Protein backbone atom coordinates (compact mmCIF):
# COMPACT_ATOMS: atom_id res chain seq x y z
CA UNK A 1 0.00 0.00 0.00
CA UNK A 2 1.46 3.34 -0.99
CA UNK A 3 0.81 6.58 0.85
CA UNK A 4 1.58 9.18 -1.83
CA UNK A 5 0.27 12.07 0.24
CA UNK A 6 3.36 11.78 2.46
CA UNK A 7 5.33 13.33 -0.42
CA UNK A 8 3.10 16.38 -0.28
CA UNK A 9 3.81 17.01 3.39
CA UNK A 10 7.32 18.20 2.54
CA UNK A 11 9.77 18.96 5.34
CA UNK A 12 11.46 15.57 5.28
CA UNK A 13 14.34 14.46 3.12
CA UNK A 14 12.74 11.00 3.08
CA UNK A 15 9.52 12.18 1.41
CA UNK A 16 10.40 15.44 -0.35
CA UNK A 17 12.41 14.79 -3.52
CA UNK A 18 13.67 18.38 -3.54
CA UNK A 19 15.63 17.73 -0.34
CA UNK A 20 18.70 15.52 -0.21
CA UNK A 21 19.02 12.63 2.18
CA UNK A 22 22.14 13.26 4.27
CA UNK A 23 25.00 10.95 3.36
CA UNK A 24 28.35 10.13 4.88
CA UNK A 25 27.45 11.64 8.22
CA UNK A 26 26.20 9.61 11.11
CA UNK A 27 24.13 11.73 13.44
CA UNK A 28 24.79 11.16 17.12
CA UNK A 29 21.21 10.70 18.21
CA UNK A 30 22.08 11.46 21.83
CA UNK A 31 23.44 14.88 20.95
CA UNK A 32 21.02 15.85 18.20
CA UNK A 33 19.31 19.11 19.12
CA UNK A 34 17.59 19.97 15.86
CA UNK A 35 14.91 18.03 14.09
CA UNK A 36 16.76 15.64 11.74
CA UNK A 37 16.02 16.20 8.04
CA UNK A 38 14.95 12.56 7.96
CA UNK A 39 12.07 13.21 10.34
CA UNK A 40 8.76 12.57 8.56
CA UNK A 41 6.02 14.48 10.40
CA UNK A 42 3.78 12.02 12.25
CA UNK A 43 5.09 9.14 10.14
CA UNK A 44 4.51 6.36 12.61
CA UNK A 45 1.12 7.75 13.58
CA UNK A 46 0.11 7.70 9.90
CA UNK A 47 1.59 4.25 9.24
CA UNK A 48 -0.02 2.77 12.34
CA UNK A 49 -3.38 4.34 11.52
CA UNK A 50 -3.20 2.76 8.08
CA UNK A 51 -2.02 -0.60 9.37
CA UNK A 52 -4.58 -0.44 12.20
CA UNK A 53 -7.36 -0.02 9.65
CA UNK A 54 -6.04 -2.93 7.62
CA UNK A 55 -5.61 -5.05 10.75
CA UNK A 56 -9.26 -4.46 11.57
CA UNK A 57 -10.30 -5.47 8.04
CA UNK A 58 -8.38 -8.75 8.18
CA UNK A 59 -9.06 -9.31 11.91
CA UNK A 60 -5.36 -9.32 12.78
CA UNK A 61 -4.51 -9.61 16.45
CA UNK A 62 -1.25 -7.69 16.31
CA UNK A 63 0.77 -5.18 14.34
CA UNK A 64 4.53 -5.61 14.75
CA UNK A 65 6.85 -2.61 14.47
CA UNK A 66 10.64 -2.41 14.48
CA UNK A 67 10.97 0.52 16.87
CA UNK A 68 14.23 0.42 18.79
CA UNK A 69 15.94 2.25 21.63
CA UNK A 70 18.50 3.86 19.33
CA UNK A 71 15.99 5.60 17.11
CA UNK A 72 13.77 6.51 20.04
CA UNK A 73 16.54 8.87 21.15
CA UNK A 74 15.80 11.23 18.26
CA UNK A 75 12.37 10.12 17.10
CA UNK A 76 9.71 10.30 19.84
CA UNK A 77 7.31 8.12 17.88
CA UNK A 78 9.64 5.13 18.31
CA UNK A 79 9.50 4.66 22.06
CA UNK A 80 7.55 2.55 24.54
CA UNK A 81 5.37 5.44 25.62
CA UNK A 82 4.26 6.07 22.05
CA UNK A 83 3.36 2.38 21.60
CA UNK A 84 1.48 2.32 24.90
CA UNK A 85 -0.49 5.47 24.11
CA UNK A 86 -1.17 4.37 20.56
CA UNK A 87 -2.62 1.08 21.78
CA UNK A 88 -5.08 3.06 23.91
CA UNK A 89 -6.11 5.09 20.87
CA UNK A 90 -6.46 1.93 18.80
CA UNK A 91 -8.93 0.48 21.30
CA UNK A 92 -11.17 3.48 20.64
CA UNK A 93 -10.53 3.61 16.91
CA UNK A 94 -11.68 0.08 16.11
CA UNK A 95 -15.37 -0.76 15.85
CA UNK A 96 -16.77 -1.99 19.15
CA UNK A 97 -17.75 -5.34 17.61
CA UNK A 98 -14.17 -5.97 16.52
CA UNK A 99 -11.27 -7.09 18.68
CA UNK A 100 -8.73 -4.26 18.46
CA UNK A 101 -5.28 -5.30 17.29
CA UNK A 102 -2.35 -4.54 19.56
CA UNK A 103 0.85 -2.85 18.40
CA UNK A 104 3.84 -4.88 19.53
CA UNK A 105 7.40 -3.56 19.52
CA UNK A 106 9.66 -6.46 20.51
CA UNK A 107 12.87 -4.51 19.80
CA UNK A 108 11.89 -1.30 21.59
CA UNK A 109 14.48 -1.69 24.38
CA UNK A 110 17.34 -2.80 22.13
CA UNK A 111 20.15 -0.91 20.42
CA UNK A 112 21.24 -1.89 16.88
CA UNK A 113 24.03 -4.27 17.96
CA UNK A 114 21.62 -6.00 20.35
CA UNK A 115 19.05 -6.34 17.57
CA UNK A 116 21.64 -7.96 15.30
CA UNK A 117 22.69 -10.36 18.06
CA UNK A 118 19.03 -11.21 18.66
CA UNK A 119 18.64 -11.78 14.92
CA UNK A 120 21.55 -14.22 14.96
CA UNK A 121 20.09 -15.94 18.03
CA UNK A 122 16.73 -16.55 16.34
CA UNK A 123 18.35 -17.35 12.97
CA UNK A 124 16.70 -14.38 11.24
CA UNK A 125 17.74 -13.94 7.58
CA UNK A 126 19.62 -10.69 8.22
CA UNK A 127 20.79 -10.57 4.60
CA UNK A 128 17.15 -10.00 3.65
CA UNK A 129 16.60 -7.05 6.01
CA UNK A 130 16.58 -3.54 4.62
CA UNK A 131 17.55 -0.22 6.19
CA UNK A 132 18.59 2.24 3.47
CA UNK A 133 16.89 5.64 3.37
CA UNK A 134 17.28 5.86 -0.39
CA UNK A 135 14.98 2.93 -1.10
CA UNK A 136 17.04 1.48 -3.93
CA UNK A 137 17.40 -2.20 -4.72
CA UNK A 138 20.73 -2.31 -2.86
CA UNK A 139 21.79 -0.46 0.28
CA UNK A 140 23.66 2.72 -0.66
CA UNK A 141 26.12 2.24 2.19
CA UNK A 142 26.51 5.95 2.96
CA UNK A 143 23.16 7.33 4.12
CA UNK A 144 22.65 7.82 7.83
CA UNK A 145 20.58 4.66 8.13
CA UNK A 146 23.20 2.57 6.30
CA UNK A 147 25.88 4.02 8.59
CA UNK A 148 23.83 3.00 11.64
CA UNK A 149 23.41 -0.45 10.11
CA UNK A 150 27.14 -0.82 9.45
CA UNK A 151 28.01 0.32 12.96
CA UNK A 152 25.45 -2.07 14.44
CA UNK A 153 27.03 -5.09 12.75
CA UNK A 154 30.53 -3.90 13.67
CA UNK A 155 29.63 -3.35 17.34
CA UNK A 156 27.81 -6.67 17.45
CA UNK A 157 30.95 -8.39 16.18
CA UNK A 158 28.93 -9.98 13.40
CA UNK A 159 29.94 -10.10 9.74
CA UNK A 160 27.73 -7.72 7.79
CA UNK A 161 25.99 -9.69 5.00
CA UNK A 162 24.73 -6.51 3.32
CA UNK A 163 25.63 -5.87 -0.32
CA UNK A 164 26.34 -2.12 -0.24
CA UNK A 165 26.73 -0.03 -3.40
CA UNK A 166 29.58 1.90 -1.74
CA UNK A 167 31.81 -0.21 0.46
ZN1 LIG B 1 21.58 3.90 2.51
mmCIF file of C-alpha atoms and ligand atoms in Angstrom, residues 132-134 139-143 146, ligand 1:
data_model
loop_
_atom_site.group_PDB
_atom_site.id
_atom_site.type_symbol
_atom_site.label_atom_id
_atom_site.label_comp_id
_atom_site.label_asym_id
_atom_site.label_seq_id
_atom_site.Cartn_x
_atom_site.Cartn_y
_atom_site.Cartn_z
ATOM 1 C CA UNK A 132 18.593 2.239 3.468
ATOM 2 C CA UNK A 133 16.894 5.636 3.370
ATOM 3 C CA UNK A 134 17.280 5.862 -0.392
ATOM 4 C CA UNK A 139 21.792 -0.465 0.279
ATOM 5 C CA UNK A 140 23.664 2.721 -0.662
ATOM 6 C CA UNK A 141 26.121 2.240 2.189
ATOM 7 C CA UNK A 142 26.506 5.947 2.964
ATOM 8 C CA UNK A 143 23.161 7.326 4.117
ATOM 9 C CA UNK A 146 23.195 2.574 6.302
HETATM 10 ZN ZN1 LIG B 1 21.579 3.903 2.512
#
